[in-house]
């Protein structure tokens, strides 16, 4: 019944036109061995140069579309509000199944018919920013861990949240948190039980702020 109600609500709601949303097109999409370290560094430079401006435009866009204000809410409160807004409004976004055939995240383009991916990336960054404001151990950076690269992890050579470990090991010197993975997955699979019935967004934010599961 819950899924039927969500489907009916989505059918009745008008889709949002994202054609005017500013694209966030990384110089080199992808992750891991598909990128050279130089390409990853170019992505990192572009990401740093555009973060503040993109978060300002995201705030304006959220306020214009009934979303929470990232400046008025902090930490887990913002994550909970954003997740509730997403559950209510995901049907208004271009659905993965209705997009042209393409490489899914993290290899996807983020402009043109795939502009929704620029919005999703900005949403993930806003969750990261609320974590950093609440716990200064975290910072944005490139995951250059050799083990993650060898294991072809999607976080490898991508911009993620990092925190130095108090007791680093040869296998891991930093804690790694990739919020894009969650946001993009929930867009691709909006009827997954984890998205419909749980709130992994605020759980991840709360754990990161409190330092749960992280040795720092």
mmCIF file of C-alpha atoms in Angstrom, residues 64-211:
data_model
loop_
_atom_site.group_PDB
_atom_site.id
_atom_site.type_symbol
_atom_site.label_atom_id
_atom_site.label_comp_id
_atom_site.label_asym_id
_atom_site.label_seq_id
_atom_site.Cartn_x
_atom_site.Cartn_y
_atom_site.Cartn_z
ATOM 1 C CA UNK A 64 12.495 27.274 -4.102
ATOM 2 C CA UNK A 65 11.398 23.613 -4.126
ATOM 3 C CA UNK A 66 10.209 23.160 -0.558
ATOM 4 C CA UNK A 67 13.478 21.695 0.713
ATOM 5 C CA UNK A 68 15.291 22.268 4.011
ATOM 6 C CA UNK A 69 17.640 25.181 4.502
ATOM 7 C CA UNK A 70 21.221 23.887 4.974
ATOM 8 C CA UNK A 71 22.108 27.108 6.791
ATOM 9 C CA UNK A 72 19.183 26.967 9.220
ATOM 10 C CA UNK A 73 19.518 23.293 10.180
ATOM 11 C CA UNK A 74 22.616 21.550 11.465
ATOM 12 C CA UNK A 75 24.011 18.040 11.523
ATOM 13 C CA UNK A 76 21.549 15.190 11.828
ATOM 14 C CA UNK A 77 18.564 17.558 11.836
ATOM 15 C CA UNK A 78 19.468 18.694 8.323
ATOM 16 C CA UNK A 79 20.086 15.128 7.147
ATOM 17 C CA UNK A 80 16.699 13.967 8.481
ATOM 18 C CA UNK A 81 14.893 16.902 6.881
ATOM 19 C CA UNK A 82 16.663 16.357 3.562
ATOM 20 C CA UNK A 83 15.860 12.645 3.560
ATOM 21 C CA UNK A 84 12.180 13.325 4.320
ATOM 22 C CA UNK A 85 12.092 15.877 1.500
ATOM 23 C CA UNK A 86 13.731 13.392 -0.882
ATOM 24 C CA UNK A 87 11.240 10.639 -0.039
ATOM 25 C CA UNK A 88 8.375 13.018 -0.787
ATOM 26 C CA UNK A 89 9.835 14.529 -3.948
ATOM 27 C CA UNK A 90 12.018 11.895 -5.653
ATOM 28 C CA UNK A 91 9.167 11.196 -8.146
ATOM 29 C CA UNK A 92 9.477 14.800 -9.357
ATOM 30 C CA UNK A 93 13.064 14.210 -10.496
ATOM 31 C CA UNK A 94 13.952 12.535 -13.804
ATOM 32 C CA UNK A 95 13.971 8.828 -12.950
ATOM 33 C CA UNK A 96 16.960 6.641 -13.778
ATOM 34 C CA UNK A 97 14.740 4.357 -15.865
ATOM 35 C CA UNK A 98 13.563 7.271 -18.022
ATOM 36 C CA UNK A 99 17.029 8.603 -18.819
ATOM 37 C CA UNK A 100 18.800 7.669 -22.048
ATOM 38 C CA UNK A 101 21.014 4.610 -21.766
ATOM 39 C CA UNK A 102 24.204 5.624 -20.029
ATOM 40 C CA UNK A 103 26.989 4.580 -17.708
ATOM 41 C CA UNK A 104 25.686 4.762 -14.151
ATOM 42 C CA UNK A 105 27.417 6.482 -11.260
ATOM 43 C CA UNK A 106 30.291 7.172 -10.816
ATOM 44 C CA UNK A 107 31.053 7.094 -14.547
ATOM 45 C CA UNK A 108 27.970 9.059 -15.626
ATOM 46 C CA UNK A 109 27.879 12.453 -17.309
ATOM 47 C CA UNK A 110 26.189 15.200 -15.284
ATOM 48 C CA UNK A 111 24.857 17.611 -17.884
ATOM 49 C CA UNK A 112 22.286 17.668 -20.669
ATOM 50 C CA UNK A 113 19.752 14.851 -20.193
ATOM 51 C CA UNK A 114 21.712 13.771 -17.111
ATOM 52 C CA UNK A 115 21.544 17.095 -15.272
ATOM 53 C CA UNK A 116 19.791 15.379 -12.356
ATOM 54 C CA UNK A 117 23.173 13.919 -11.463
ATOM 55 C CA UNK A 118 24.557 17.403 -10.853
ATOM 56 C CA UNK A 119 21.747 17.987 -8.363
ATOM 57 C CA UNK A 120 22.373 14.648 -6.656
ATOM 58 C CA UNK A 121 26.076 15.404 -6.344
ATOM 59 C CA UNK A 122 25.302 18.772 -4.777
ATOM 60 C CA UNK A 123 22.916 17.126 -2.301
ATOM 61 C CA UNK A 124 25.623 14.657 -1.277
ATOM 62 C CA UNK A 125 28.110 17.502 -0.853
ATOM 63 C CA UNK A 126 25.648 19.346 1.384
ATOM 64 C CA UNK A 127 25.511 16.343 3.718
ATOM 65 C CA UNK A 128 29.297 16.269 3.763
ATOM 66 C CA UNK A 129 29.436 19.947 4.606
ATOM 67 C CA UNK A 130 27.096 19.494 7.568
ATOM 68 C CA UNK A 131 29.359 16.711 8.861
ATOM 69 C CA UNK A 132 32.486 18.872 8.560
ATOM 70 C CA UNK A 133 30.831 21.771 10.366
ATOM 71 C CA UNK A 134 29.933 19.471 13.269
ATOM 72 C CA UNK A 135 33.151 17.442 13.435
ATOM 73 C CA UNK A 136 36.388 19.005 12.262
ATOM 74 C CA UNK A 137 38.164 15.652 11.996
ATOM 75 C CA UNK A 138 36.546 15.282 8.579
ATOM 76 C CA UNK A 139 37.738 17.035 5.436
ATOM 77 C CA UNK A 140 37.203 16.762 1.709
ATOM 78 C CA UNK A 141 39.985 15.131 -0.252
ATOM 79 C CA UNK A 142 41.025 12.527 -2.808
ATOM 80 C CA UNK A 143 41.054 8.909 -1.774
ATOM 81 C CA UNK A 144 44.533 7.885 -2.941
ATOM 82 C CA UNK A 145 44.722 4.731 -0.842
ATOM 83 C CA UNK A 146 46.679 2.060 -2.729
ATOM 84 C CA UNK A 147 44.592 -0.798 -1.308
ATOM 85 C CA UNK A 148 41.327 0.795 -2.435
ATOM 86 C CA UNK A 149 42.841 1.336 -5.877
ATOM 87 C CA UNK A 150 43.945 -2.297 -6.108
ATOM 88 C CA UNK A 151 40.481 -3.437 -5.003
ATOM 89 C CA UNK A 152 38.848 -1.166 -7.625
ATOM 90 C CA UNK A 153 36.744 0.575 -4.987
ATOM 91 C CA UNK A 154 34.350 3.225 -6.284
ATOM 92 C CA UNK A 155 35.806 5.678 -3.757
ATOM 93 C CA UNK A 156 39.295 5.367 -5.229
ATOM 94 C CA UNK A 157 40.714 8.513 -6.834
ATOM 95 C CA UNK A 158 37.464 10.341 -6.157
ATOM 96 C CA UNK A 159 36.645 13.280 -3.882
ATOM 97 C CA UNK A 160 35.241 11.897 -0.634
ATOM 98 C CA UNK A 161 35.196 12.735 3.062
ATOM 99 C CA UNK A 162 38.416 11.730 4.812
ATOM 100 C CA UNK A 163 39.534 11.641 8.453
ATOM 101 C CA UNK A 164 42.964 10.666 9.750
ATOM 102 C CA UNK A 165 42.934 7.486 11.829
ATOM 103 C CA UNK A 166 44.496 7.556 15.269
ATOM 104 C CA UNK A 167 45.970 4.114 14.656
ATOM 105 C CA UNK A 168 46.636 3.827 10.917
ATOM 106 C CA UNK A 169 47.446 0.430 9.460
ATOM 107 C CA UNK A 170 49.130 -0.632 6.216
ATOM 108 C CA UNK A 171 45.628 -1.309 4.877
ATOM 109 C CA UNK A 172 44.074 2.030 5.896
ATOM 110 C CA UNK A 173 45.484 5.373 7.003
ATOM 111 C CA UNK A 174 42.244 7.354 6.714
ATOM 112 C CA UNK A 175 38.555 6.834 7.304
ATOM 113 C CA UNK A 176 36.619 7.230 4.052
ATOM 114 C CA UNK A 177 32.978 8.273 3.705
ATOM 115 C CA UNK A 178 31.355 8.425 0.270
ATOM 116 C CA UNK A 179 27.944 10.077 0.541
ATOM 117 C CA UNK A 180 27.433 10.206 -3.213
ATOM 118 C CA UNK A 181 27.240 6.415 -3.284
ATOM 119 C CA UNK A 182 24.148 6.500 -1.061
ATOM 120 C CA UNK A 183 22.409 9.418 -2.779
ATOM 121 C CA UNK A 184 22.929 8.088 -6.293
ATOM 122 C CA UNK A 185 21.856 4.579 -5.292
ATOM 123 C CA UNK A 186 18.634 5.851 -3.732
ATOM 124 C CA UNK A 187 17.850 7.756 -6.911
ATOM 125 C CA UNK A 188 18.526 4.715 -9.076
ATOM 126 C CA UNK A 189 16.511 2.379 -6.812
ATOM 127 C CA UNK A 190 13.843 4.615 -5.241
ATOM 128 C CA UNK A 191 11.651 1.670 -4.218
ATOM 129 C CA UNK A 192 14.392 -0.157 -2.349
ATOM 130 C CA UNK A 193 13.313 -1.007 1.217
ATOM 131 C CA UNK A 194 16.361 0.806 2.563
ATOM 132 C CA UNK A 195 15.255 4.102 1.043
ATOM 133 C CA UNK A 196 11.512 3.685 1.565
ATOM 134 C CA UNK A 197 11.581 2.475 5.159
ATOM 135 C CA UNK A 198 14.934 3.590 6.568
ATOM 136 C CA UNK A 199 16.992 6.772 6.694
ATOM 137 C CA UNK A 200 20.562 5.840 5.874
ATOM 138 C CA UNK A 201 21.374 9.508 5.221
ATOM 139 C CA UNK A 202 20.922 10.718 8.777
ATOM 140 C CA UNK A 203 22.423 7.488 10.152
ATOM 141 C CA UNK A 204 25.616 8.072 8.159
ATOM 142 C CA UNK A 205 25.730 11.730 9.199
ATOM 143 C CA UNK A 206 25.085 10.956 12.870
ATOM 144 C CA UNK A 207 27.732 8.213 12.922
ATOM 145 C CA UNK A 208 30.309 10.440 11.246
ATOM 146 C CA UNK A 209 29.667 13.359 13.593
ATOM 147 C CA UNK A 210 29.814 11.144 16.678
ATOM 148 C CA UNK A 211 32.846 9.239 15.400
#
